Amino acid sequence: MKDIKRIRLLSVPDLNSGEPEGITLNKKLHTEAVDTLFDAILCLQSKEECYTFFEDLATVNEILSLSQRFEVARMLKEKKTYQEIAKKTGASTATISRVNRSLNYGNDGYDLVLKRM
C-alpha cells in the first residue's frame, strides 16, 4: 500500500483543554481544485440548490453512496449494531467497518457535522 502523505494543521486552542486542536489533511486531497469545489458547496443556500448542484456534479449512485455512509455514521454514533445498520441502509459490513474506522481514527469530520445538526 502506498504511503499517503499527510500534513497537520494547527488551529485555535481548544477552549476546554487549552491544547491546540489538530486537523490532519490528506496532501493529495488538499488541492486548489478541491478548495474551489468546497467553496462552491459552501455558497449553496438551500437544500434545493444542493440537489440541483449535486445532480449535475455526481451520478445518482455517487450521491446515494455518500448519503449511505453518512447514515451509517449517524447510526454508529447512536450505538446501533452492524446488523441493524446493514438492514436499514443496505450498506455492506465492509462499508460499515470503513465508516466506523473513520469515526474512531479519522479527522472527526463526521462528529463535527453530526454535532451541528
CSV table of N, CA and C in Angstrom, one decimal, residues 34-87:
chain,number,residue,atom,x,y,z
A,34,VAL,N,-9.9,21.2,-5.3
A,34,VAL,CA,-10.8,20.8,-4.2
A,34,VAL,C,-11.2,22.0,-3.4
A,35,ASP,N,-10.3,22.9,-3.1
A,35,ASP,CA,-10.7,24.1,-2.4
A,35,ASP,C,-11.8,24.8,-3.2
A,36,THR,N,-11.7,24.9,-4.5
A,36,THR,CA,-12.7,25.6,-5.3
A,36,THR,C,-14.0,24.9,-5.2
A,37,LEU,N,-14.0,23.5,-5.3
A,37,LEU,CA,-15.2,22.7,-5.1
A,37,LEU,C,-15.9,23.0,-3.8
A,38,PHE,N,-15.1,23.0,-2.7
A,38,PHE,CA,-15.6,23.2,-1.4
A,38,PHE,C,-16.2,24.7,-1.2
A,39,ASP,N,-15.5,25.6,-1.9
A,39,ASP,CA,-16.1,27.0,-1.9
A,39,ASP,C,-17.4,27.0,-2.6
A,40,ALA,N,-17.5,26.3,-3.7
A,40,ALA,CA,-18.8,26.2,-4.4
A,40,ALA,C,-19.9,25.6,-3.5
A,41,ILE,N,-19.6,24.5,-2.8
A,41,ILE,CA,-20.5,23.9,-1.9
A,41,ILE,C,-21.0,24.8,-0.8
A,42,LEU,N,-20.0,25.5,-0.2
A,42,LEU,CA,-20.3,26.4,0.9
A,42,LEU,C,-21.2,27.6,0.4
A,43,CYS,N,-21.2,27.9,-0.9
A,43,CYS,CA,-22.1,29.0,-1.3
A,43,CYS,C,-23.5,28.6,-1.6
A,44,LEU,N,-23.8,27.3,-1.5
A,44,LEU,CA,-25.2,26.9,-1.7
A,44,LEU,C,-26.0,27.3,-0.5
A,45,GLN,N,-27.3,27.8,-0.8
A,45,GLN,CA,-28.1,28.4,0.3
A,45,GLN,C,-29.3,27.6,0.7
A,46,SER,N,-29.6,26.5,0.0
A,46,SER,CA,-30.8,25.7,0.3
A,46,SER,C,-30.6,24.3,-0.1
A,47,LYS,N,-31.4,23.4,0.5
A,47,LYS,CA,-31.4,22.0,0.1
A,47,LYS,C,-31.7,21.9,-1.4
A,48,GLU,N,-32.6,22.7,-1.9
A,48,GLU,CA,-33.0,22.6,-3.3
A,48,GLU,C,-31.7,23.0,-4.2
A,49,GLU,N,-31.0,24.0,-3.8
A,49,GLU,CA,-29.7,24.3,-4.5
A,49,GLU,C,-28.7,23.1,-4.4
A,50,CYS,N,-28.7,22.5,-3.3
A,50,CYS,CA,-27.8,21.3,-3.1
A,50,CYS,C,-28.2,20.2,-4.1
A,51,TYR,N,-29.5,19.9,-4.2
A,51,TYR,CA,-30.0,18.9,-5.1
A,51,TYR,C,-29.6,19.3,-6.5
A,52,THR,N,-29.8,20.5,-6.9
A,52,THR,CA,-29.5,21.0,-8.3
A,52,THR,C,-28.0,20.8,-8.6
A,53,PHE,N,-27.2,21.3,-7.7
A,53,PHE,CA,-25.7,21.3,-7.9
A,53,PHE,C,-25.2,19.8,-7.9
A,54,PHE,N,-25.6,19.0,-6.9
A,54,PHE,CA,-25.0,17.7,-6.8
A,54,PHE,C,-25.5,16.8,-7.9
A,55,GLU,N,-26.8,17.0,-8.4
A,55,GLU,CA,-27.2,16.2,-9.5
A,55,GLU,C,-26.4,16.4,-10.8
A,56,ASP,N,-25.9,17.7,-10.9
A,56,ASP,CA,-25.0,18.0,-12.1
A,56,ASP,C,-23.6,17.5,-11.8
A,57,LEU,N,-23.2,17.5,-10.6
A,57,LEU,CA,-21.8,17.2,-10.2
A,57,LEU,C,-21.5,15.7,-10.2
A,58,ALA,N,-22.4,14.9,-9.7
A,58,ALA,CA,-22.2,13.5,-9.5
A,58,ALA,C,-23.3,12.6,-10.0
A,59,THR,N,-23.1,11.4,-10.1
A,59,THR,CA,-24.1,10.4,-10.5
A,59,THR,C,-25.1,10.2,-9.3
A,60,VAL,N,-26.2,9.7,-9.6
A,60,VAL,CA,-27.2,9.4,-8.5
A,60,VAL,C,-26.6,8.4,-7.6
A,61,ASN,N,-25.9,7.3,-8.1
A,61,ASN,CA,-25.3,6.3,-7.3
A,61,ASN,C,-24.2,6.9,-6.4
A,62,GLU,N,-23.4,7.9,-6.9
A,62,GLU,CA,-22.4,8.5,-6.1
A,62,GLU,C,-23.0,9.3,-4.9
A,63,ILE,N,-24.0,10.0,-5.2
A,63,ILE,CA,-24.7,10.8,-4.1
A,63,ILE,C,-25.3,9.8,-3.1
A,64,LEU,N,-26.0,8.7,-3.6
A,64,LEU,CA,-26.6,7.8,-2.7
A,64,LEU,C,-25.5,7.1,-1.8
A,65,SER,N,-24.3,6.8,-2.4
A,65,SER,CA,-23.3,6.2,-1.6
A,65,SER,C,-22.8,7.1,-0.5
A,66,LEU,N,-22.6,8.4,-0.8
A,66,LEU,CA,-22.3,9.4,0.2
A,66,LEU,C,-23.3,9.5,1.3
A,67,SER,N,-24.6,9.5,0.9
A,67,SER,CA,-25.7,9.6,1.9
A,67,SER,C,-25.7,8.4,2.7
A,68,GLN,N,-25.5,7.2,2.1
A,68,GLN,CA,-25.5,6.0,2.9
A,68,GLN,C,-24.4,6.0,3.9
A,69,ARG,N,-23.2,6.4,3.6
A,69,ARG,CA,-22.1,6.5,4.5
A,69,ARG,C,-22.4,7.4,5.7
A,70,PHE,N,-23.1,8.5,5.4
A,70,PHE,CA,-23.4,9.5,6.4
A,70,PHE,C,-24.5,8.9,7.4
A,71,GLU,N,-25.4,8.2,6.8
A,71,GLU,CA,-26.4,7.5,7.6
A,71,GLU,C,-25.8,6.4,8.5
A,72,VAL,N,-24.9,5.7,7.9
A,72,VAL,CA,-24.1,4.7,8.7
A,72,VAL,C,-23.4,5.3,9.9
A,73,ALA,N,-22.8,6.4,9.6
A,73,ALA,CA,-22.0,7.1,10.7
A,73,ALA,C,-23.0,7.6,11.8
A,74,ARG,N,-24.2,8.1,11.4
A,74,ARG,CA,-25.2,8.6,12.3
A,74,ARG,C,-25.6,7.4,13.2
A,75,MET,N,-25.9,6.3,12.6
A,75,MET,CA,-26.4,5.1,13.3
A,75,MET,C,-25.3,4.5,14.2
A,76,LEU,N,-24.1,4.5,13.8
A,76,LEU,CA,-23.0,4.1,14.6
A,76,LEU,C,-22.8,4.9,15.9
A,77,LYS,N,-23.0,6.2,15.7
A,77,LYS,CA,-23.0,7.2,16.8
A,77,LYS,C,-24.1,6.9,17.8
A,78,GLU,N,-25.2,6.4,17.3
A,78,GLU,CA,-26.4,6.0,18.1
A,78,GLU,C,-26.2,4.6,18.7
A,79,LYS,N,-25.0,4.0,18.5
A,79,LYS,CA,-24.7,2.7,19.1
A,79,LYS,C,-25.5,1.5,18.5
A,80,LYS,N,-26.0,1.7,17.2
A,80,LYS,CA,-26.7,0.7,16.5
A,80,LYS,C,-25.7,-0.4,16.2
A,81,THR,N,-26.2,-1.7,16.0
A,81,THR,CA,-25.3,-2.8,15.7
A,81,THR,C,-25.1,-2.8,14.1
A,82,TYR,N,-24.1,-3.5,13.7
A,82,TYR,CA,-23.8,-3.6,12.3
A,82,TYR,C,-25.0,-4.2,11.6
A,83,GLN,N,-25.6,-5.2,12.2
A,83,GLN,CA,-26.8,-5.9,11.6
A,83,GLN,C,-28.0,-4.9,11.4
A,84,GLU,N,-28.2,-4.1,12.5
A,84,GLU,CA,-29.3,-3.1,12.4
A,84,GLU,C,-29.0,-2.1,11.2
A,85,ILE,N,-27.7,-1.7,11.2
A,85,ILE,CA,-27.3,-0.7,10.2
A,85,ILE,C,-27.4,-1.3,8.8
A,86,ALA,N,-26.9,-2.5,8.6
A,86,ALA,CA,-27.0,-3.1,7.3
A,86,ALA,C,-28.4,-3.3,6.8
A,87,LYS,N,-29.3,-3.7,7.8
A,87,LYS,CA,-30.7,-3.9,7.4
A,87,LYS,C,-31.4,-2.6,7.0
